[in-house]
PDB file of C-alpha atoms in Angstrom:
ATOM      1  CA  MET A 469     -29.670-158.319 -89.047  1.00  0.00           C
ATOM      2  CA  ASN A 470     -27.888-160.356 -86.381  1.00  0.00           C
ATOM      3  CA  GLU A 471     -24.208-159.651 -86.129  1.00  0.00           C
ATOM      4  CA  VAL A 472     -21.940-162.600 -85.382  1.00  0.00           C
ATOM      5  CA  LEU A 473     -19.583-161.704 -82.567  1.00  0.00           C
ATOM      6  CA  ASP A 474     -15.992-162.859 -82.629  1.00  0.00           C
ATOM      7  CA  TYR A 475     -14.917-163.593 -79.056  1.00  0.00           C
ATOM      8  CA  GLN A 476     -11.418-164.745 -79.979  1.00  0.00           C
ATOM      9  CA  PRO A 477      -9.832-161.265 -79.776  1.00  0.00           C
ATOM     10  CA  LEU A 478     -11.238-160.843 -76.260  1.00  0.00           C
ATOM     11  CA  ALA A 479      -9.837-164.203 -75.201  1.00  0.00           C
ATOM     12  CA  GLU A 480      -6.458-163.453 -76.788  1.00  0.00           C
ATOM     13  CA  ALA A 481      -6.307-160.083 -75.035  1.00  0.00           C
ATOM     14  CA  ALA A 482      -7.050-161.789 -71.713  1.00  0.00           C
ATOM     15  CA  VAL A 483      -4.259-164.297 -72.243  1.00  0.00           C
ATOM     16  CA  GLY A 484      -1.883-161.478 -73.200  1.00  0.00           C
ATOM     17  CA  GLN A 485      -2.734-159.558 -70.032  1.00  0.00           C
ATOM     18  CA  MET A 486      -2.110-162.598 -67.821  1.00  0.00           C
ATOM     19  CA  ALA A 487       1.642-162.169 -68.108  1.00  0.00           C
ATOM     20  CA  GLU A 488       1.297-158.604 -66.791  1.00  0.00           C
ATOM     21  CA  ALA A 489      -0.983-159.475 -63.873  1.00  0.00           C
ATOM     22  CA  ASN A 490       0.554-159.919 -60.446  1.00  0.00           C
ATOM     23  CA  CYS A 491      -1.675-162.977 -60.020  1.00  0.00           C
ATOM     24  CA  THR A 492      -2.589-162.418 -56.403  1.00  0.00           C
ATOM     25  CA  HIS A 493      -6.281-162.837 -57.134  1.00  0.00           C
ATOM     26  CA  ILE A 494      -8.652-165.783 -57.268  1.00  0.00           C
ATOM     27  CA  LEU A 495     -11.823-165.323 -59.300  1.00  0.00           C
ATOM     28  CA  CYS A 496     -14.784-167.148 -57.717  1.00  0.00           C
ATOM     29  CA  CYS A 497     -18.345-167.824 -58.723  1.00  0.00           C
ATOM     30  CA  TRP A 498     -20.171-169.860 -56.083  1.00  0.00           C
ATOM     31  CA  ARG A 499     -23.727-169.563 -57.399  1.00  0.00           C
ATOM     32  CA  THR A 500     -25.649-169.851 -60.628  1.00  0.00           C
ATOM     33  CA  LYS A 501     -28.416-167.461 -61.545  1.00  0.00           C
ATOM     34  CA  PRO A 502     -31.748-168.622 -60.155  1.00  0.00           C
ATOM     35  CA  ASP A 503     -33.767-170.578 -62.705  1.00  0.00           C
ATOM     36  CA  ARG A 504     -37.406-169.804 -62.031  1.00  0.00           C
ATOM     37  CA  LEU A 505     -38.566-172.554 -64.394  1.00  0.00           C
ATOM     38  CA  ASN A 506     -36.381-175.198 -62.785  1.00  0.00           C
ATOM     39  CA  PRO A 507     -35.314-174.035 -59.314  1.00  0.00           C
ATOM     40  CA  LEU A 508     -33.857-177.410 -58.336  1.00  0.00           C
ATOM     41  CA  THR A 509     -31.225-177.082 -61.071  1.00  0.00           C
ATOM     42  CA  SER A 510     -29.885-173.743 -59.866  1.00  0.00           C
ATOM     43  CA  PHE A 511     -30.173-174.882 -56.227  1.00  0.00           C
ATOM     44  CA  SER A 512     -28.189-178.071 -56.809  1.00  0.00           C
ATOM     45  CA  ARG A 513     -25.444-176.263 -58.753  1.00  0.00           C
ATOM     46  CA  SER A 514     -24.967-173.436 -56.225  1.00  0.00           C
ATOM     47  CA  LEU A 515     -23.188-173.362 -52.891  1.00  0.00           C
ATOM     48  CA  PRO A 516     -25.300-172.257 -49.941  1.00  0.00           C
ATOM     49  CA  PHE A 517     -24.181-169.066 -48.209  1.00  0.00           C
ATOM     50  CA  ARG A 518     -23.253-170.986 -45.058  1.00  0.00           C
ATOM     51  CA  THR A 519     -20.916-173.235 -47.104  1.00  0.00           C
ATOM     52  CA  VAL A 520     -19.231-170.256 -48.782  1.00  0.00           C
ATOM     53  CA  PHE A 521     -18.794-168.579 -45.381  1.00  0.00           C
ATOM     54  CA  SER A 522     -17.275-171.745 -43.914  1.00  0.00           C
ATOM     55  CA  ALA A 523     -14.856-172.166 -46.827  1.00  0.00           C
ATOM     56  CA  LEU A 524     -13.717-168.560 -46.518  1.00  0.00           C
ATOM     57  CA  GLU A 525     -13.162-169.024 -42.774  1.00  0.00           C
ATOM     58  CA  GLN A 526     -10.930-172.010 -43.494  1.00  0.00           C
ATOM     59  CA  TRP A 527      -9.013-170.262 -46.274  1.00  0.00           C
ATOM     60  CA  GLN A 528      -8.689-166.914 -44.499  1.00  0.00           C
ATOM     61  CA  PRO A 529      -5.318-167.510 -42.752  1.00  0.00           C
ATOM     62  CA  VAL A 530      -3.664-168.713 -45.966  1.00  0.00           C
ATOM     63  CA  LEU A 531      -5.173-165.995 -48.156  1.00  0.00           C
ATOM     64  CA  GLU A 532      -4.223-163.227 -45.747  1.00  0.00           C
ATOM     65  CA  GLU A 533      -0.706-164.613 -45.229  1.00  0.00           C
ATOM     66  CA  ARG A 534      -0.132-164.775 -48.999  1.00  0.00           C
ATOM     67  CA  GLY A 535      -1.874-161.464 -49.734  1.00  0.00           C
ATOM     68  CA  ILE A 536      -4.406-163.125 -52.013  1.00  0.00           C
ATOM     69  CA  ARG A 537      -7.715-161.420 -52.766  1.00  0.00           C
ATOM     70  CA  LEU A 538     -10.882-163.171 -53.886  1.00  0.00           C
ATOM     71  CA  GLN A 539     -12.791-161.556 -56.717  1.00  0.00           C
ATOM     72  CA  GLY A 540     -16.426-162.615 -56.149  1.00  0.00           C
ATOM     73  CA  LEU A 541     -18.759-162.837 -59.132  1.00  0.00           C
ATOM     74  CA  SER A 542     -21.721-164.322 -57.273  1.00  0.00           C
ATOM     75  CA  ASP A 543     -24.873-162.408 -56.445  1.00  0.00           C
ATOM     76  CA  TYR A 544     -25.543-161.937 -52.756  1.00  0.00           C
ATOM     77  CA  THR A 545     -28.336-160.338 -50.830  1.00  0.00           C
ATOM     78  CA  LYS A 546     -27.457-157.057 -49.157  1.00  0.00           C
ATOM     79  CA  GLU A 547     -27.296-158.812 -45.778  1.00  0.00           C
ATOM     80  CA  GLU A 548     -25.055-161.607 -47.077  1.00  0.00           C
ATOM     81  CA  GLN A 549     -22.672-159.135 -48.684  1.00  0.00           C
ATOM     82  CA  GLU A 550     -22.472-157.076 -45.484  1.00  0.00           C
ATOM     83  CA  LEU A 551     -21.666-160.194 -43.440  1.00  0.00           C
ATOM     84  CA  LEU A 552     -18.964-161.246 -45.886  1.00  0.00           C
ATOM     85  CA  GLN A 553     -17.458-157.743 -46.041  1.00  0.00           C
ATOM     86  CA  GLN A 554     -17.300-157.480 -42.256  1.00  0.00           C
ATOM     87  CA  ARG A 555     -15.690-160.882 -41.763  1.00  0.00           C
ATOM     88  CA  PHE A 556     -13.535-161.248 -44.892  1.00  0.00           C
ATOM     89  CA  PRO A 557     -11.871-158.001 -46.000  1.00  0.00           C
ATOM     90  CA  PHE A 558      -9.936-159.893 -48.687  1.00  0.00           C
ATOM     91  CA  VAL A 559     -13.122-160.462 -50.748  1.00  0.00           C
ATOM     92  CA  ASP A 560     -13.975-157.973 -53.504  1.00  0.00           C
ATOM     93  CA  PHE A 561     -17.525-158.054 -54.851  1.00  0.00           C
ATOM     94  CA  ILE A 562     -17.220-157.388 -58.561  1.00  0.00           C
ATOM     95  CA  ARG A 563     -20.538-158.732 -59.873  1.00  0.00           C
ATOM     96  CA  ARG A 564     -22.030-155.270 -60.454  1.00  0.00           C
ATOM     97  CA  GLU A 565     -18.851-154.062 -62.174  1.00  0.00           C
ATOM     98  CA  VAL A 566     -19.082-156.717 -64.890  1.00  0.00           C
ATOM     99  CA  ARG A 567     -21.187-155.366 -67.730  1.00  0.00           C
ATOM    100  CA  SER A 568     -19.686-157.090 -70.758  1.00  0.00           C
ATOM    101  CA  LEU A 569     -17.671-160.072 -71.903  1.00  0.00           C
ATOM    102  CA  ALA A 570     -14.641-157.803 -72.135  1.00  0.00           C
ATOM    103  CA  ASP A 571     -15.050-156.981 -68.419  1.00  0.00           C
ATOM    104  CA  THR A 572     -15.248-160.681 -67.587  1.00  0.00           C
ATOM    105  CA  TYR A 573     -12.173-161.472 -69.671  1.00  0.00           C
ATOM    106  CA  GLY A 574     -10.365-158.625 -67.919  1.00  0.00           C
ATOM    107  CA  TYR A 575     -11.017-160.180 -64.512  1.00  0.00           C
ATOM    108  CA  ILE A 576     -10.086-163.615 -65.838  1.00  0.00           C
ATOM    109  CA  SER A 577      -6.748-162.208 -66.982  1.00  0.00           C
ATOM    110  CA  GLN A 578      -6.017-160.748 -63.535  1.00  0.00           C
ATOM    111  CA  CYS A 579      -6.513-163.958 -61.606  1.00  0.00           C
ATOM    112  CA  LYS A 580      -4.097-166.740 -60.846  1.00  0.00           C
ATOM    113  CA  HIS A 581      -6.885-169.227 -60.136  1.00  0.00           C
ATOM    114  CA  ILE A 582     -10.521-169.510 -61.126  1.00  0.00           C
ATOM    115  CA  ILE A 583     -13.050-171.421 -59.056  1.00  0.00           C
ATOM    116  CA  SER A 584     -16.570-171.718 -60.368  1.00  0.00           C
ATOM    117  CA  VAL A 585     -19.746-173.703 -60.328  1.00  0.00           C
ATOM    118  CA  ASP A 586     -21.232-174.584 -63.727  1.00  0.00           C
ATOM    119  CA  THR A 587     -21.578-171.061 -65.178  1.00  0.00           C
ATOM    120  CA  SER A 588     -20.503-169.146 -68.252  1.00  0.00           C
ATOM    121  CA  LEU A 589     -17.387-168.057 -66.341  1.00  0.00           C
ATOM    122  CA  THR A 590     -16.016-171.567 -66.741  1.00  0.00           C
ATOM    123  CA  HIS A 591     -16.495-171.519 -70.506  1.00  0.00           C
ATOM    124  CA  LEU A 592     -15.028-168.024 -70.908  1.00  0.00           C
ATOM    125  CA  ALA A 593     -11.983-168.917 -68.826  1.00  0.00           C
ATOM    126  CA  VAL A 594     -11.428-172.119 -70.779  1.00  0.00           C
ATOM    127  CA  THR A 595     -11.539-170.206 -74.083  1.00  0.00           C
ATOM    128  CA  SER A 596      -8.733-168.087 -72.623  1.00  0.00           C
ATOM    129  CA  GLY A 597      -6.705-171.218 -71.945  1.00  0.00           C
ATOM    130  CA  ARG A 598      -7.023-170.719 -68.195  1.00  0.00           C
ATOM    131  CA  GLU A 599      -7.252-173.521 -65.666  1.00  0.00           C
ATOM    132  CA  VAL A 600     -10.623-173.641 -63.911  1.00  0.00           C
ATOM    133  CA  HIS A 601     -11.451-175.500 -60.721  1.00  0.00           C
ATOM    134  CA  LEU A 602     -15.010-176.536 -61.539  1.00  0.00           C
ATOM    135  CA  LEU A 603     -17.353-177.379 -58.665  1.00  0.00           C
ATOM    136  CA  LEU A 604     -19.846-179.942 -59.939  1.00  0.00           C
ATOM    137  CA  PRO A 605     -22.951-181.321 -58.256  1.00  0.00           C
ATOM    138  CA  LEU A 606     -23.457-185.031 -57.802  1.00  0.00           C
ATOM    139  CA  PHE A 607     -25.953-185.087 -60.668  1.00  0.00           C
ATOM    140  CA  THR A 608     -24.104-182.979 -63.179  1.00  0.00           C
ATOM    141  CA  ASP A 609     -25.206-181.908 -66.619  1.00  0.00           C
ATOM    142  CA  GLU A 610     -24.319-184.796 -68.928  1.00  0.00           C
ATOM    143  CA  ARG A 611     -22.524-182.406 -71.290  1.00  0.00           C
ATOM    144  CA  TRP A 612     -19.698-182.109 -68.737  1.00  0.00           C
ATOM    145  CA  VAL A 613     -19.071-185.832 -68.978  1.00  0.00           C
ATOM    146  CA  GLU A 614     -18.604-185.482 -72.731  1.00  0.00           C
ATOM    147  CA  LEU A 615     -16.524-182.288 -72.534  1.00  0.00           C
ATOM    148  CA  LEU A 616     -14.158-183.729 -69.959  1.00  0.00           C
ATOM    149  CA  GLU A 617     -13.705-187.088 -71.708  1.00  0.00           C
ATOM    150  CA  VAL A 618     -12.886-185.786 -75.181  1.00  0.00           C
ATOM    151  CA  SER A 619      -9.369-184.587 -75.879  1.00  0.00           C
ATOM    152  CA  GLY A 620      -9.314-180.819 -76.085  1.00  0.00           C
ATOM    153  CA  VAL A 621      -9.403-177.540 -74.236  1.00  0.00           C
ATOM    154  CA  TYR A 622     -11.945-178.616 -71.614  1.00  0.00           C
ATOM    155  CA  ARG A 623     -10.024-181.707 -70.610  1.00  0.00           C
ATOM    156  CA  ASP A 624      -6.817-179.662 -70.645  1.00  0.00           C
ATOM    157  CA  CYS A 625      -8.109-176.700 -68.624  1.00  0.00           C
ATOM    158  CA  VAL A 626     -10.890-177.925 -66.332  1.00  0.00           C
ATOM    159  CA  VAL A 627     -10.121-179.563 -63.015  1.00  0.00           C
ATOM    160  CA  PRO A 628     -13.435-181.081 -61.900  1.00  0.00           C
ATOM    161  CA  HIS A 629     -14.284-181.273 -58.202  1.00  0.00           C
ATOM    162  CA  ARG A 630     -17.508-183.261 -57.902  1.00  0.00           C
ATOM    163  CA  GLN A 631     -19.846-183.908 -54.996  1.00  0.00           C
ATOM    164  CA  THR A 632     -19.945-187.404 -53.553  1.00  0.00           C
ATOM    165  CA  SER A 633     -23.409-186.929 -52.052  1.00  0.00           C
ATOM    166  CA  PHE A 634     -26.267-184.641 -53.016  1.00  0.00           C
ATOM    167  CA  HIS A 635     -25.753-180.974 -52.146  1.00  0.00           C
ATOM    168  CA  ASP A 636     -22.755-181.715 -49.933  1.00  0.00           C
ATOM    169  CA  TRP A 637     -19.962-179.404 -51.036  1.00  0.00           C
ATOM    170  CA  ASP A 638     -17.422-180.486 -48.400  1.00  0.00           C
ATOM    171  CA  ALA A 639     -15.563-183.001 -50.575  1.00  0.00           C
ATOM    172  CA  PRO A 640     -15.313-180.709 -53.636  1.00  0.00           C
ATOM    173  CA  LEU A 641     -14.095-177.814 -51.497  1.00  0.00           C
ATOM    174  CA  ARG A 642     -11.480-180.016 -49.777  1.00  0.00           C
ATOM    175  CA  SER A 643     -10.349-181.085 -53.231  1.00  0.00           C
ATOM    176  CA  VAL A 644     -10.002-177.440 -54.351  1.00  0.00           C
ATOM    177  CA  THR A 645      -8.157-176.613 -51.123  1.00  0.00           C
ATOM    178  CA  ASP A 646      -5.670-179.418 -51.831  1.00  0.00           C
ATOM    179  CA  ALA A 647      -5.318-178.516 -55.521  1.00  0.00           C
ATOM    180  CA  LEU A 648      -4.513-174.884 -54.701  1.00  0.00           C
ATOM    181  CA  GLY A 649      -2.020-175.883 -52.012  1.00  0.00           C
ATOM    182  CA  PHE A 650      -3.870-174.207 -49.172  1.00  0.00           C
ATOM    183  CA  VAL A 651      -2.304-176.057 -46.265  1.00  0.00           C
ATOM    184  CA  LEU A 652      -4.821-175.569 -43.498  1.00  0.00           C
ATOM    185  CA  ALA A 653      -4.022-175.865 -39.810  1.00  0.00           C
TER     186      ALA A 653
END
């Protein structure tokens, strides 16, 4: 017998915890899970390591000055994680700590901002009524067009930042930088 899960209490708990959070965290998911059946899809929706590294270099002065920590949900190789940890002490790698939807909602509730590529994190955050800065590829899933055009929670909570050329994340990341008020020198 399949049990129907009610996610609403988890979302409501996350929203309730938001008021208690000090909101000095940004929850980020830069990569989708690899899709072995369609690798181009996961490739086109994920930021390359070099791009993530570059963005963190640009944001570092502002994040450190404001005492903001990044909660990273993306999977990294051991080498990538070591490089990021050495260079960016303000990044916490929480991917392995998330074992349930309740864990994910807990992190959502602790964060002032959420930045994500097209992953379940976006949908979970939106069900919590949280604003999400969504990084979209040039050729996005057509469902996003519908979700963002129709009046409702997605249009209210999702701020899309879309590529202007294939696999070039510079414009979307500049847009996120501006939206979050990260004045860069």
